[in-house]
Coordinates of C-alpha atoms in Angstrom, one line a residue:
M43 CA 51.8 43.1 73.2
H44 CA 54.8 43.3 75.6
I45 CA 57.7 43.7 73.1
P46 CA 60.7 41.8 74.4
D47 CA 64.3 43.0 74.3
N48 CA 66.2 42.6 71.0
Y49 CA 63.1 42.7 68.8
L50 CA 63.5 46.5 68.3
S51 CA 66.8 48.1 67.3
P52 CA 68.5 50.3 69.9
Q53 CA 67.7 53.4 67.8
T54 CA 64.0 52.5 67.7
C55 CA 64.0 51.9 71.4
A56 CA 65.6 55.3 72.0
V57 CA 63.2 57.2 69.8
L58 CA 60.1 55.6 71.5
A59 CA 61.6 56.2 74.9
A60 CA 62.2 59.9 74.0
A61 CA 58.6 60.1 72.8
A62 CA 57.3 58.6 76.0
V63 CA 59.4 60.5 78.6
P64 CA 57.8 64.0 78.1
V65 CA 54.3 62.5 78.2
I66 CA 55.0 60.7 81.4
G67 CA 56.6 63.9 82.8
L68 CA 53.5 65.8 81.9
A69 CA 51.4 63.1 83.5
L70 CA 53.4 63.5 86.7
K71 CA 52.6 67.2 86.8
K72 CA 49.0 66.7 86.0
V73 CA 48.5 64.1 88.7
K74 CA 50.3 66.2 91.3
Y75 CA 47.6 68.9 90.8
Q76 CA 45.0 66.1 90.8
V77 CA 46.2 64.8 94.2
A78 CA 46.2 68.3 95.6
E79 CA 42.5 68.5 94.9
K80 CA 41.7 64.9 95.8
K81 CA 44.0 62.9 98.1
E82 CA 42.1 59.7 97.3
T83 CA 43.9 59.8 93.9
V84 CA 47.0 58.3 95.6
P85 CA 45.6 55.0 96.8
M86 CA 43.6 54.8 93.6
L87 CA 46.9 54.9 91.7
G88 CA 48.1 51.8 93.5
I89 CA 44.8 50.1 93.1
S90 CA 44.8 51.0 89.4
A91 CA 48.3 49.7 88.8
S92 CA 47.3 46.4 90.6
L93 CA 44.2 46.1 88.4
S94 CA 46.2 46.6 85.2
F95 CA 49.0 44.2 86.3
L96 CA 46.5 41.5 87.2
I97 CA 44.4 41.9 84.1
M98 CA 47.5 41.4 81.9
M99 CA 48.1 38.0 83.7
F100 CA 45.0 36.6 82.2
N101 CA 46.1 35.3 78.8
V102 CA 43.4 34.2 76.4
P103 CA 43.8 31.9 73.5
V104 CA 43.8 33.2 69.9
P105 CA 43.0 31.0 66.9
G106 CA 46.3 29.9 65.3
G107 CA 47.9 28.9 68.6
T108 CA 48.9 32.3 70.0
T109 CA 47.6 34.3 73.0
A110 CA 46.7 37.8 73.9
H111 CA 45.5 39.7 77.0
A112 CA 43.6 42.8 78.1
V113 CA 45.3 45.8 79.7
G114 CA 42.6 47.8 81.4
A115 CA 44.1 51.2 80.4
T116 CA 40.8 52.6 79.2
L117 CA 39.0 51.5 82.4
L118 CA 41.6 53.2 84.5
A119 CA 41.4 56.4 82.4
I120 CA 37.6 56.5 83.0
L121 CA 38.1 55.8 86.7
I122 CA 41.0 58.1 87.6
G123 CA 41.7 60.2 84.4
P124 CA 43.9 59.6 81.5
Y125 CA 47.1 61.1 83.0
A126 CA 46.8 59.1 86.2
A127 CA 45.9 56.0 84.2
S128 CA 49.1 56.5 82.1
L129 CA 51.2 56.6 85.3
A130 CA 49.4 53.5 86.8
V131 CA 50.0 51.4 83.6
T132 CA 53.6 52.7 83.4
I133 CA 54.2 51.5 87.0
A134 CA 52.7 48.1 86.2
L135 CA 54.9 47.8 83.1
I136 CA 58.0 48.7 84.9
M137 CA 57.2 46.1 87.6
Q138 CA 56.6 43.5 84.9
A139 CA 59.8 44.2 83.1
F140 CA 62.3 44.3 86.0
L141 CA 60.8 41.8 88.4
F142 CA 59.0 39.3 86.1
G143 CA 60.7 39.6 82.7
D144 CA 57.5 40.4 80.9
G145 CA 58.5 43.0 78.3
G146 CA 62.0 44.1 77.6
I147 CA 64.2 46.6 79.6
L148 CA 65.4 48.4 76.5
A149 CA 61.9 48.1 74.9
L150 CA 60.3 49.5 78.0
G151 CA 59.8 52.9 76.4
A152 CA 58.1 51.3 73.5
N153 CA 55.7 49.3 75.7
I154 CA 55.0 52.4 77.8
F155 CA 54.3 54.4 74.6
N156 CA 51.9 51.7 73.3
M157 CA 50.1 50.6 76.4
A158 CA 50.4 53.5 78.9
I159 CA 50.0 56.4 76.4
I160 CA 48.3 55.4 73.2
M161 CA 45.8 53.1 74.8
P162 CA 44.4 55.2 77.7
F163 CA 44.3 58.5 75.8
V164 CA 42.7 57.0 72.7
G165 CA 40.3 55.0 74.8
Y166 CA 39.4 57.8 77.0
G167 CA 39.0 60.3 74.2
L168 CA 36.5 58.0 72.5
Y169 CA 34.7 57.4 75.7
R170 CA 34.3 61.2 76.4
L171 CA 33.1 61.7 72.8
F172 CA 30.2 59.3 73.4
Q173 CA 29.6 60.5 77.0
K174 CA 29.0 64.0 75.8
A175 CA 26.4 62.6 73.4
H176 CA 24.8 60.8 76.4
H177 CA 25.9 57.4 75.3
S178 CA 28.4 56.6 78.0
K179 CA 28.1 52.8 77.9
I180 CA 28.7 52.8 74.1
G181 CA 31.7 55.0 74.7
V182 CA 33.1 52.6 77.3
V183 CA 32.8 49.6 74.8
I184 CA 34.1 51.5 71.8
G185 CA 36.9 53.3 73.7
A186 CA 38.2 50.1 75.3
Y187 CA 38.0 48.1 72.1
L188 CA 39.6 50.7 69.8
G189 CA 42.1 51.8 72.5
I190 CA 43.7 48.4 72.8
N191 CA 43.6 47.9 69.0
A192 CA 45.3 51.3 68.5
A193 CA 48.1 50.1 70.8
A194 CA 48.3 46.8 68.9
L195 CA 48.5 48.6 65.6
M196 CA 51.4 50.7 67.0
A197 CA 53.2 47.6 68.2
G198 CA 52.7 46.0 64.8
I199 CA 54.1 49.1 63.0
E200 CA 57.2 49.2 65.3
L201 CA 57.9 45.5 64.8
G202 CA 57.2 45.6 61.1
L203 CA 59.5 48.5 60.5
Q204 CA 62.6 46.7 61.8
P205 CA 63.5 44.9 58.5
L206 CA 63.4 48.3 56.8
V207 CA 65.4 50.3 59.4
A208 CA 67.8 47.7 60.7
H209 CA 69.4 45.3 58.3
N210 CA 72.9 44.3 57.2
A211 CA 74.6 44.9 53.9
A212 CA 72.9 41.9 52.4
G213 CA 69.5 43.2 53.4
Q214 CA 68.9 40.6 56.1
P215 CA 67.0 41.9 59.2
L216 CA 69.1 42.5 62.4
Y217 CA 66.1 42.5 64.7
A218 CA 62.4 41.6 64.4
P219 CA 62.4 39.8 61.0
Y220 CA 58.7 40.0 60.0
P221 CA 57.9 43.0 57.7
L222 CA 54.9 45.3 58.0
H223 CA 52.6 43.2 55.8
I224 CA 53.0 40.4 58.3
A225 CA 53.5 42.1 61.6
I226 CA 50.5 44.5 61.4
P227 CA 47.9 41.9 60.5
A228 CA 49.3 39.4 63.0
M229 CA 49.0 42.0 65.9
L230 CA 45.6 43.2 64.8
F231 CA 44.1 39.8 64.2
A232 CA 44.7 38.8 67.9
H233 CA 43.3 42.0 69.2
L234 CA 40.4 42.7 66.8
L235 CA 39.2 39.1 67.1
V236 CA 39.8 38.3 70.8
A237 CA 41.7 40.7 73.1
G238 CA 39.6 43.8 72.1
W239 CA 36.4 42.1 73.1
V240 CA 37.8 40.9 76.4
E241 CA 39.1 44.4 77.1
A242 CA 35.7 45.9 76.2
G243 CA 33.7 43.4 78.2
F244 CA 35.8 43.7 81.3
T245 CA 35.8 47.5 81.1
L246 CA 32.1 47.7 80.7
A247 CA 31.5 45.3 83.6
V248 CA 33.7 47.2 86.1
Y249 CA 32.4 50.5 84.8
Q250 CA 28.8 49.5 85.4
F251 CA 29.6 48.3 89.0
I252 CA 31.4 51.6 89.8
Y253 CA 28.6 53.6 88.2
R254 CA 26.1 51.8 90.4
V255 CA 27.8 52.0 93.7
A256 CA 30.0 55.2 93.5
P257 CA 29.2 57.2 90.3
S258 CA 30.8 60.3 91.9
E259 CA 34.2 58.5 91.8
L260 CA 34.3 58.3 88.1
Y261 CA 36.8 60.9 86.8
A262 CA 34.6 62.8 84.3
T263 CA 31.3 63.1 86.2
P264 CA 29.3 66.1 87.3
V265 CA 27.9 64.1 90.3
Q266 CA 29.3 65.3 93.6
P267 CA 29.8 62.9 96.5
V268 CA 27.2 63.2 99.3
D269 CA 28.9 60.8 101.6
P270 CA 32.6 61.3 102.5
Q271 CA 33.0 57.6 103.0
T272 CA 32.1 56.8 99.4
P273 CA 35.7 56.8 98.1
H274 CA 36.8 54.5 100.9
R275 CA 34.0 52.1 100.3
L276 CA 34.9 52.0 96.6
Q277 CA 38.6 51.3 97.5
H278 CA 37.5 48.5 99.8
A279 CA 35.3 47.0 97.0
L280 CA 38.2 47.2 94.5
Y281 CA 40.6 45.6 97.0
L282 CA 38.2 42.7 97.3
F283 CA 38.0 42.5 93.5
I284 CA 41.8 42.5 93.3
G285 CA 41.9 39.6 95.8
G286 CA 39.5 37.7 93.6
L287 CA 41.7 38.3 90.6
I288 CA 44.7 37.1 92.5
I289 CA 43.0 33.8 93.4
L290 CA 41.8 33.3 89.8
S291 CA 45.1 34.4 88.2
P292 CA 46.3 30.8 87.4
I293 CA 43.5 30.7 84.8
G294 CA 46.0 32.7 82.7
L295 CA 48.2 29.6 82.6
L296 CA 45.5 27.6 80.7
S297 CA 46.5 29.4 77.5
S298 CA 49.7 27.7 76.6
G299 CA 50.6 29.5 73.4
T300 CA 52.9 32.5 73.2
A301 CA 51.7 35.9 72.1
W302 CA 52.7 36.9 68.6
G303 CA 56.0 38.8 68.6
E304 CA 56.9 37.7 72.2
W305 CA 58.8 34.5 71.5
S306 CA 61.9 33.5 73.3
A307 CA 65.1 33.1 71.1
S308 CA 64.4 29.4 70.6
G309 CA 60.8 30.0 70.0
L310 CA 61.5 32.6 67.4
V311 CA 63.9 30.2 65.6
A312 CA 61.2 27.6 65.6
Q313 CA 58.7 30.1 64.2
L314 CA 61.1 31.2 61.5
K315 CA 61.6 27.6 60.5
H316 CA 57.9 27.0 60.4
D317 CA 57.4 30.0 58.2
H318 CA 60.3 29.0 56.0
L319 CA 62.1 32.3 56.7
G320 CA 65.4 31.1 58.1
H321 CA 67.1 28.7 60.6
S322 CA 68.8 31.1 63.0
L323 CA 68.3 34.3 64.9
P324 CA 68.9 37.6 63.2
S325 CA 72.4 38.7 64.3
G326 CA 71.3 41.8 66.3
M327 CA 68.9 39.7 68.3
A328 CA 71.5 37.0 68.9
H329 CA 74.0 39.5 70.4
G330 CA 71.5 41.7 72.3
L331 CA 70.6 42.2 75.9
N332 CA 69.8 39.1 78.0
F333 CA 68.2 40.3 81.2
N334 CA 67.2 37.6 83.7
A335 CA 64.4 38.7 86.0
I336 CA 64.1 37.3 89.5
F337 CA 60.6 35.8 88.9
S338 CA 60.9 35.3 85.2
D339 CA 57.5 34.4 83.6
Y340 CA 55.8 34.8 87.0
T341 CA 57.4 31.6 88.3
V342 CA 59.0 30.9 91.7
A343 CA 61.7 28.3 91.8
G344 CA 60.7 25.1 93.7
I345 CA 57.0 25.6 93.9
P346 CA 54.1 24.6 91.5
L347 CA 53.6 27.0 88.6
S348 CA 50.0 27.9 89.6
L349 CA 51.2 28.8 93.2
G350 CA 54.1 30.8 91.7
Y351 CA 51.6 32.7 89.6
I352 CA 49.6 33.6 92.7
L353 CA 52.7 34.6 94.7
S354 CA 53.8 36.8 91.8
A355 CA 50.5 38.6 91.8
V356 CA 50.5 39.0 95.6
T357 CA 54.0 40.4 95.5
A358 CA 53.2 43.0 92.8
V359 CA 50.0 44.1 94.6
I360 CA 51.9 44.5 97.9
I361 CA 54.6 46.6 96.3
F362 CA 51.9 48.8 94.6
Y363 CA 50.2 49.2 97.9
L364 CA 53.4 50.2 99.7
I365 CA 54.3 52.7 97.0
G366 CA 50.9 54.2 97.5
K367 CA 51.3 54.4 101.2
L368 CA 54.7 56.1 100.9
V369 CA 53.4 58.6 98.4
M370 CA 50.3 59.2 100.7
N371 CA 52.6 59.8 103.7
H372 CA 54.7 62.2 101.7
Y373 CA 51.7 64.3 100.8
S374 CA 50.4 64.1 104.4
T375 CA 53.6 65.5 105.8
Q376 CA 53.6 68.3 103.3
S377 CA 50.0 69.4 104.0

């Protein structure tokens, strides 16, 4: 679901970035008030960004030779609130784009809009609807499943609109070449069939664990903590869980296919030839941005791919942790 650069026209990227910026700005204000009431929100933001980053490293195979992955946005919204979850996923997406080349730089606004805004707010809204009816677990599953599929639908619409909004005088697409009737089913197929269930299962499993050991730490809960050490114990447990995800992260390499709509230039040409839709890149894509990330595709030059995957995960988690510490120190000096 990470839209690469050059798949969306610059105008589309600008519109989606303009739509995302005010929401992220509002999230910053909301989280500032949230931190003032509960300082533990700051380290939980770093933990949440780490969780989302790591979950997205676990690619799963989809029938037809493509792959997909969970995001964890609904889980984070249930844990720390939708606005804080939006910030956490945004931080993860920025890290992925600039350091690991996963998702485009110009397309960052689109990816934030889909995965850091649509997904957590849709998922959390559905969860709260069922929670109020005293069916929290059902809300967790439905919220997570439909949240990621809402984001996938949005990505499919964005990609599928490109032949309509960006084409040359002859009507040939300049950017993503697949129209709506192909892009939307392709995106939804992978997520309705596979990724949505992975997202729902993972979200429910972690939710049940947190509800059992620290129910007061869930964002929308009337339960008040009776032990001031409960937040710290939960953080410790989640760091252990993050460590386990880091060790297991090379499992994501077992899915060798490429997610639909995330092909490299050569991969897209091969796909177009396979679908009998052309033999060359659309001209806008061929002359677009070519950003080379330091650890592109989570690889480190000179070391085995699996070890590079682990080192990439460790690097990201350390950066998220340090960001959390810096923010925490900032609030400590102000109080």
